[in-house]
Amino acid sequence: MSEYVDNFSTEIPIESLKILLRLGREFYFDPLSSIESEEYFIKLLKKCEGDNLESWLRSAVSKNFLFLESRPEWIQGSEWQFSEGKPMMFVGQINLSPQKTGLHDDAVFYVFWDRESGETKTILQIA
């Protein structure tokens, strides 16, 4: 039987990552959910000013992870979308039952929008 080897790596320092994971639970993002997300947070950490990293990050995240009415209610893991290296605005979600979709489980469409470019992205999660 072979031994399990964890090859996980990130450029985000572990103490910063712990803070980002806590903030992610509060603001509904995952700093490691995509390459775009990880790159965004690496760049953000390079801009950090002051001694209180968590407070500074909380302020930055609250200004950049925006939503029109409410935050996403992910049925799987967070998949916050990015455009041109920045978080997109969460517009809303459409919850659909198996009876409506013909799928075996519930489905949720998550809609994101970049105000500057007009770009939209839609994510589908099934659970």
mmCIF file with all atom_site columns, C-alpha atoms in Angstrom:
data_model
loop_
_atom_site.group_PDB
_atom_site.id
_atom_site.type_symbol
_atom_site.label_atom_id
_atom_site.label_alt_id
_atom_site.label_comp_id
_atom_site.label_asym_id
_atom_site.label_entity_id
_atom_site.label_seq_id
_atom_site.pdbx_PDB_ins_code
_atom_site.Cartn_x
_atom_site.Cartn_y
_atom_site.Cartn_z
_atom_site.occupancy
_atom_site.B_iso_or_equiv
_atom_site.pdbx_formal_charge
_atom_site.auth_seq_id
_atom_site.auth_comp_id
_atom_site.auth_asym_id
_atom_site.auth_atom_id
_atom_site.pdbx_PDB_model_num
ATOM 1   C CA . MET A 1 1   ? 0.000   0.000  0.000   1.00 0.00 ? 1   MET A CA 1
ATOM 2   C CA . SER A 1 2   ? 1.416   3.395  -0.942  1.00 0.00 ? 2   SER A CA 1
ATOM 3   C CA . GLU A 1 3   ? 1.821   6.267  1.483   1.00 0.00 ? 3   GLU A CA 1
ATOM 4   C CA . TYR A 1 4   ? -0.353  9.362  0.982   1.00 0.00 ? 4   TYR A CA 1
ATOM 5   C CA . VAL A 1 5   ? 1.664   12.452 0.079   1.00 0.00 ? 5   VAL A CA 1
ATOM 6   C CA . ASP A 1 6   ? 0.115   15.912 0.296   1.00 0.00 ? 6   ASP A CA 1
ATOM 7   C CA . ASN A 1 7   ? 1.625   18.128 -2.394  1.00 0.00 ? 7   ASN A CA 1
ATOM 8   C CA . PHE A 1 8   ? -0.438  21.204 -1.531  1.00 0.00 ? 8   PHE A CA 1
ATOM 9   C CA . SER A 1 9   ? 1.437   24.472 -1.855  1.00 0.00 ? 9   SER A CA 1
ATOM 10  C CA . THR A 1 10  ? 0.597   28.159 -1.981  1.00 0.00 ? 10  THR A CA 1
ATOM 11  C CA . GLU A 1 11  ? 2.547   31.394 -2.036  1.00 0.00 ? 11  GLU A CA 1
ATOM 12  C CA . ILE A 1 12  ? 0.243   32.773 0.660   1.00 0.00 ? 12  ILE A CA 1
ATOM 13  C CA . PRO A 1 13  ? 2.078   32.662 4.019   1.00 0.00 ? 13  PRO A CA 1
ATOM 14  C CA . ILE A 1 14  ? 0.400   30.243 6.452   1.00 0.00 ? 14  ILE A CA 1
ATOM 15  C CA . GLU A 1 15  ? -0.509  32.882 9.063   1.00 0.00 ? 15  GLU A CA 1
ATOM 16  C CA . SER A 1 16  ? -2.034  35.101 6.371   1.00 0.00 ? 16  SER A CA 1
ATOM 17  C CA . LEU A 1 17  ? -3.854  32.082 4.935   1.00 0.00 ? 17  LEU A CA 1
ATOM 18  C CA . LYS A 1 18  ? -5.400  31.309 8.335   1.00 0.00 ? 18  LYS A CA 1
ATOM 19  C CA . ILE A 1 19  ? -6.727  34.875 8.516   1.00 0.00 ? 19  ILE A CA 1
ATOM 20  C CA . LEU A 1 20  ? -8.050  34.704 4.949   1.00 0.00 ? 20  LEU A CA 1
ATOM 21  C CA . LEU A 1 21  ? -9.810  31.401 5.626   1.00 0.00 ? 21  LEU A CA 1
ATOM 22  C CA . ARG A 1 22  ? -11.540 32.953 8.668   1.00 0.00 ? 22  ARG A CA 1
ATOM 23  C CA . LEU A 1 23  ? -12.564 36.003 6.638   1.00 0.00 ? 23  LEU A CA 1
ATOM 24  C CA . GLY A 1 24  ? -13.686 33.727 3.818   1.00 0.00 ? 24  GLY A CA 1
ATOM 25  C CA . ARG A 1 25  ? -16.221 32.044 6.089   1.00 0.00 ? 25  ARG A CA 1
ATOM 26  C CA . GLU A 1 26  ? -17.580 35.488 6.983   1.00 0.00 ? 26  GLU A CA 1
ATOM 27  C CA . PHE A 1 27  ? -17.570 36.962 3.460   1.00 0.00 ? 27  PHE A CA 1
ATOM 28  C CA . TYR A 1 28  ? -18.317 33.717 1.523   1.00 0.00 ? 28  TYR A CA 1
ATOM 29  C CA . PHE A 1 29  ? -15.089 33.372 -0.479  1.00 0.00 ? 29  PHE A CA 1
ATOM 30  C CA . ASP A 1 30  ? -12.281 30.813 -0.507  1.00 0.00 ? 30  ASP A CA 1
ATOM 31  C CA . PRO A 1 31  ? -8.799  32.245 -1.103  1.00 0.00 ? 31  PRO A CA 1
ATOM 32  C CA . LEU A 1 32  ? -7.695  28.952 -2.675  1.00 0.00 ? 32  LEU A CA 1
ATOM 33  C CA . SER A 1 33  ? -10.804 28.129 -4.736  1.00 0.00 ? 33  SER A CA 1
ATOM 34  C CA . SER A 1 34  ? -9.179  29.108 -8.037  1.00 0.00 ? 34  SER A CA 1
ATOM 35  C CA . ILE A 1 35  ? -5.941  30.374 -9.498  1.00 0.00 ? 35  ILE A CA 1
ATOM 36  C CA . GLU A 1 36  ? -7.576  33.803 -9.910  1.00 0.00 ? 36  GLU A CA 1
ATOM 37  C CA . SER A 1 37  ? -8.590  33.889 -6.259  1.00 0.00 ? 37  SER A CA 1
ATOM 38  C CA . GLU A 1 38  ? -5.150  32.899 -5.003  1.00 0.00 ? 38  GLU A CA 1
ATOM 39  C CA . GLU A 1 39  ? -3.436  35.440 -7.287  1.00 0.00 ? 39  GLU A CA 1
ATOM 40  C CA . TYR A 1 40  ? -5.796  38.183 -6.095  1.00 0.00 ? 40  TYR A CA 1
ATOM 41  C CA . PHE A 1 41  ? -4.948  37.518 -2.442  1.00 0.00 ? 41  PHE A CA 1
ATOM 42  C CA . ILE A 1 42  ? -1.207  37.265 -3.102  1.00 0.00 ? 42  ILE A CA 1
ATOM 43  C CA . LYS A 1 43  ? -1.324  40.738 -4.714  1.00 0.00 ? 43  LYS A CA 1
ATOM 44  C CA . LEU A 1 44  ? -3.557  42.071 -1.937  1.00 0.00 ? 44  LEU A CA 1
ATOM 45  C CA . LEU A 1 45  ? -1.162  40.880 0.772   1.00 0.00 ? 45  LEU A CA 1
ATOM 46  C CA . LYS A 1 46  ? 1.708   42.722 -0.929  1.00 0.00 ? 46  LYS A CA 1
ATOM 47  C CA . LYS A 1 47  ? -0.252  45.981 -0.485  1.00 0.00 ? 47  LYS A CA 1
ATOM 48  C CA . CYS A 1 48  ? -0.874  45.419 3.229   1.00 0.00 ? 48  CYS A CA 1
ATOM 49  C CA . GLU A 1 49  ? -0.165  48.447 5.400   1.00 0.00 ? 49  GLU A CA 1
ATOM 50  C CA . GLY A 1 50  ? 0.028   48.666 9.175   1.00 0.00 ? 50  GLY A CA 1
ATOM 51  C CA . ASP A 1 51  ? 0.525   46.171 11.955  1.00 0.00 ? 51  ASP A CA 1
ATOM 52  C CA . ASN A 1 52  ? -2.952  44.652 12.183  1.00 0.00 ? 52  ASN A CA 1
ATOM 53  C CA . LEU A 1 53  ? -3.133  42.358 9.148   1.00 0.00 ? 53  LEU A CA 1
ATOM 54  C CA . GLU A 1 54  ? -6.569  40.948 9.968   1.00 0.00 ? 54  GLU A CA 1
ATOM 55  C CA . SER A 1 55  ? -8.145  44.381 10.351  1.00 0.00 ? 55  SER A CA 1
ATOM 56  C CA . TRP A 1 56  ? -6.535  45.613 7.133   1.00 0.00 ? 56  TRP A CA 1
ATOM 57  C CA . LEU A 1 57  ? -7.661  42.517 5.201   1.00 0.00 ? 57  LEU A CA 1
ATOM 58  C CA . ARG A 1 58  ? -11.185 42.732 6.625   1.00 0.00 ? 58  ARG A CA 1
ATOM 59  C CA . SER A 1 59  ? -11.454 46.303 5.365   1.00 0.00 ? 59  SER A CA 1
ATOM 60  C CA . ALA A 1 60  ? -10.097 45.407 1.911   1.00 0.00 ? 60  ALA A CA 1
ATOM 61  C CA . VAL A 1 61  ? -12.329 42.343 1.567   1.00 0.00 ? 61  VAL A CA 1
ATOM 62  C CA . SER A 1 62  ? -15.469 44.219 2.638   1.00 0.00 ? 62  SER A CA 1
ATOM 63  C CA . LYS A 1 63  ? -14.795 46.809 -0.097  1.00 0.00 ? 63  LYS A CA 1
ATOM 64  C CA . ASN A 1 64  ? -14.068 44.275 -2.843  1.00 0.00 ? 64  ASN A CA 1
ATOM 65  C CA . PHE A 1 65  ? -16.376 41.281 -2.301  1.00 0.00 ? 65  PHE A CA 1
ATOM 66  C CA . LEU A 1 66  ? -19.628 43.046 -3.100  1.00 0.00 ? 66  LEU A CA 1
ATOM 67  C CA . PHE A 1 67  ? -23.177 41.829 -3.592  1.00 0.00 ? 67  PHE A CA 1
ATOM 68  C CA . LEU A 1 68  ? -26.399 43.521 -4.742  1.00 0.00 ? 68  LEU A CA 1
ATOM 69  C CA . GLU A 1 69  ? -28.785 42.230 -2.080  1.00 0.00 ? 69  GLU A CA 1
ATOM 70  C CA . SER A 1 70  ? -27.328 39.272 -0.225  1.00 0.00 ? 70  SER A CA 1
ATOM 71  C CA . ARG A 1 71  ? -24.235 37.087 -0.169  1.00 0.00 ? 71  ARG A CA 1
ATOM 72  C CA . PRO A 1 72  ? -24.238 33.754 -2.006  1.00 0.00 ? 72  PRO A CA 1
ATOM 73  C CA . GLU A 1 73  ? -25.482 30.676 -0.185  1.00 0.00 ? 73  GLU A CA 1
ATOM 74  C CA . TRP A 1 74  ? -23.129 28.094 -1.644  1.00 0.00 ? 74  TRP A CA 1
ATOM 75  C CA . ILE A 1 75  ? -24.408 24.512 -1.727  1.00 0.00 ? 75  ILE A CA 1
ATOM 76  C CA . GLN A 1 76  ? -20.861 23.311 -2.432  1.00 0.00 ? 76  GLN A CA 1
ATOM 77  C CA . GLY A 1 77  ? -17.616 25.239 -1.938  1.00 0.00 ? 77  GLY A CA 1
ATOM 78  C CA . SER A 1 78  ? -17.229 28.933 -2.652  1.00 0.00 ? 78  SER A CA 1
ATOM 79  C CA . GLU A 1 79  ? -16.588 29.771 -6.312  1.00 0.00 ? 79  GLU A CA 1
ATOM 80  C CA . TRP A 1 80  ? -16.463 33.583 -6.195  1.00 0.00 ? 80  TRP A CA 1
ATOM 81  C CA . GLN A 1 81  ? -15.732 34.853 -9.693  1.00 0.00 ? 81  GLN A CA 1
ATOM 82  C CA . PHE A 1 82  ? -13.012 37.275 -10.797 1.00 0.00 ? 82  PHE A CA 1
ATOM 83  C CA . SER A 1 83  ? -12.618 39.540 -13.806 1.00 0.00 ? 83  SER A CA 1
ATOM 84  C CA . GLU A 1 84  ? -9.349  41.193 -14.762 1.00 0.00 ? 84  GLU A CA 1
ATOM 85  C CA . GLY A 1 85  ? -7.831  40.169 -11.432 1.00 0.00 ? 85  GLY A CA 1
ATOM 86  C CA . LYS A 1 86  ? -10.615 41.604 -9.245  1.00 0.00 ? 86  LYS A CA 1
ATOM 87  C CA . PRO A 1 87  ? -13.621 40.032 -7.509  1.00 0.00 ? 87  PRO A CA 1
ATOM 88  C CA . MET A 1 88  ? -16.856 40.428 -9.452  1.00 0.00 ? 88  MET A CA 1
ATOM 89  C CA . MET A 1 89  ? -20.073 41.626 -7.822  1.00 0.00 ? 89  MET A CA 1
ATOM 90  C CA . PHE A 1 90  ? -22.471 38.863 -6.777  1.00 0.00 ? 90  PHE A CA 1
ATOM 91  C CA . VAL A 1 91  ? -25.838 39.643 -8.388  1.00 0.00 ? 91  VAL A CA 1
ATOM 92  C CA . GLY A 1 92  ? -27.929 36.781 -7.056  1.00 0.00 ? 92  GLY A CA 1
ATOM 93  C CA . GLN A 1 93  ? -28.759 33.119 -7.238  1.00 0.00 ? 93  GLN A CA 1
ATOM 94  C CA . ILE A 1 94  ? -31.516 30.988 -8.702  1.00 0.00 ? 94  ILE A CA 1
ATOM 95  C CA . ASN A 1 95  ? -32.424 27.889 -6.684  1.00 0.00 ? 95  ASN A CA 1
ATOM 96  C CA . LEU A 1 96  ? -34.018 25.047 -8.658  1.00 0.00 ? 96  LEU A CA 1
ATOM 97  C CA . SER A 1 97  ? -35.468 21.769 -7.433  1.00 0.00 ? 97  SER A CA 1
ATOM 98  C CA . PRO A 1 98  ? -34.913 18.434 -9.194  1.00 0.00 ? 98  PRO A CA 1
ATOM 99  C CA . GLN A 1 99  ? -38.547 18.557 -10.349 1.00 0.00 ? 99  GLN A CA 1
ATOM 100 C CA . LYS A 1 100 ? -37.837 21.725 -12.351 1.00 0.00 ? 100 LYS A CA 1
ATOM 101 C CA . THR A 1 101 ? -34.478 20.693 -13.816 1.00 0.00 ? 101 THR A CA 1
ATOM 102 C CA . GLY A 1 102 ? -34.867 16.959 -14.280 1.00 0.00 ? 102 GLY A CA 1
ATOM 103 C CA . LEU A 1 103 ? -31.585 16.531 -12.418 1.00 0.00 ? 103 LEU A CA 1
ATOM 104 C CA . HIS A 1 104 ? -31.230 14.129 -9.507  1.00 0.00 ? 104 HIS A CA 1
ATOM 105 C CA . ASP A 1 105 ? -30.348 16.885 -6.973  1.00 0.00 ? 105 ASP A CA 1
ATOM 106 C CA . ASP A 1 106 ? -30.983 20.549 -6.250  1.00 0.00 ? 106 ASP A CA 1
ATOM 107 C CA . ALA A 1 107 ? -29.281 23.006 -8.596  1.00 0.00 ? 107 ALA A CA 1
ATOM 108 C CA . VAL A 1 108 ? -28.269 26.603 -7.958  1.00 0.00 ? 108 VAL A CA 1
ATOM 109 C CA . PHE A 1 109 ? -27.137 29.149 -10.534 1.00 0.00 ? 109 PHE A CA 1
ATOM 110 C CA . TYR A 1 110 ? -24.905 31.931 -9.140  1.00 0.00 ? 110 TYR A CA 1
ATOM 111 C CA . VAL A 1 111 ? -24.632 35.128 -11.209 1.00 0.00 ? 111 VAL A CA 1
ATOM 112 C CA . PHE A 1 112 ? -21.674 37.540 -11.070 1.00 0.00 ? 112 PHE A CA 1
ATOM 113 C CA . TRP A 1 113 ? -21.158 40.857 -12.854 1.00 0.00 ? 113 TRP A CA 1
ATOM 114 C CA . ASP A 1 114 ? -18.242 43.197 -13.456 1.00 0.00 ? 114 ASP A CA 1
ATOM 115 C CA . ARG A 1 115 ? -19.655 46.704 -13.433 1.00 0.00 ? 115 ARG A CA 1
ATOM 116 C CA . GLU A 1 116 ? -16.706 48.241 -15.328 1.00 0.00 ? 116 GLU A CA 1
ATOM 117 C CA . SER A 1 117 ? -16.528 45.816 -18.262 1.00 0.00 ? 117 SER A CA 1
ATOM 118 C CA . GLY A 1 118 ? -20.118 44.555 -18.258 1.00 0.00 ? 118 GLY A CA 1
ATOM 119 C CA . GLU A 1 119 ? -18.832 40.969 -18.164 1.00 0.00 ? 119 GLU A CA 1
ATOM 120 C CA . THR A 1 120 ? -21.072 38.400 -16.480 1.00 0.00 ? 120 THR A CA 1
ATOM 121 C CA . LYS A 1 121 ? -20.314 34.882 -15.283 1.00 0.00 ? 121 LYS A CA 1
ATOM 122 C CA . THR A 1 122 ? -22.694 32.191 -14.112 1.00 0.00 ? 122 THR A CA 1
ATOM 123 C CA . ILE A 1 123 ? -21.721 29.237 -11.943 1.00 0.00 ? 123 ILE A CA 1
ATOM 124 C CA . LEU A 1 124 ? -23.834 26.092 -11.555 1.00 0.00 ? 124 LEU A CA 1
ATOM 125 C CA . GLN A 1 125 ? -23.603 23.941 -8.438  1.00 0.00 ? 125 GLN A CA 1
ATOM 126 C CA . ILE A 1 126 ? -25.538 20.712 -7.962  1.00 0.00 ? 126 ILE A CA 1
ATOM 127 C CA . ALA A 1 127 ? -25.928 18.999 -4.615  1.00 0.00 ? 127 ALA A CA 1
#
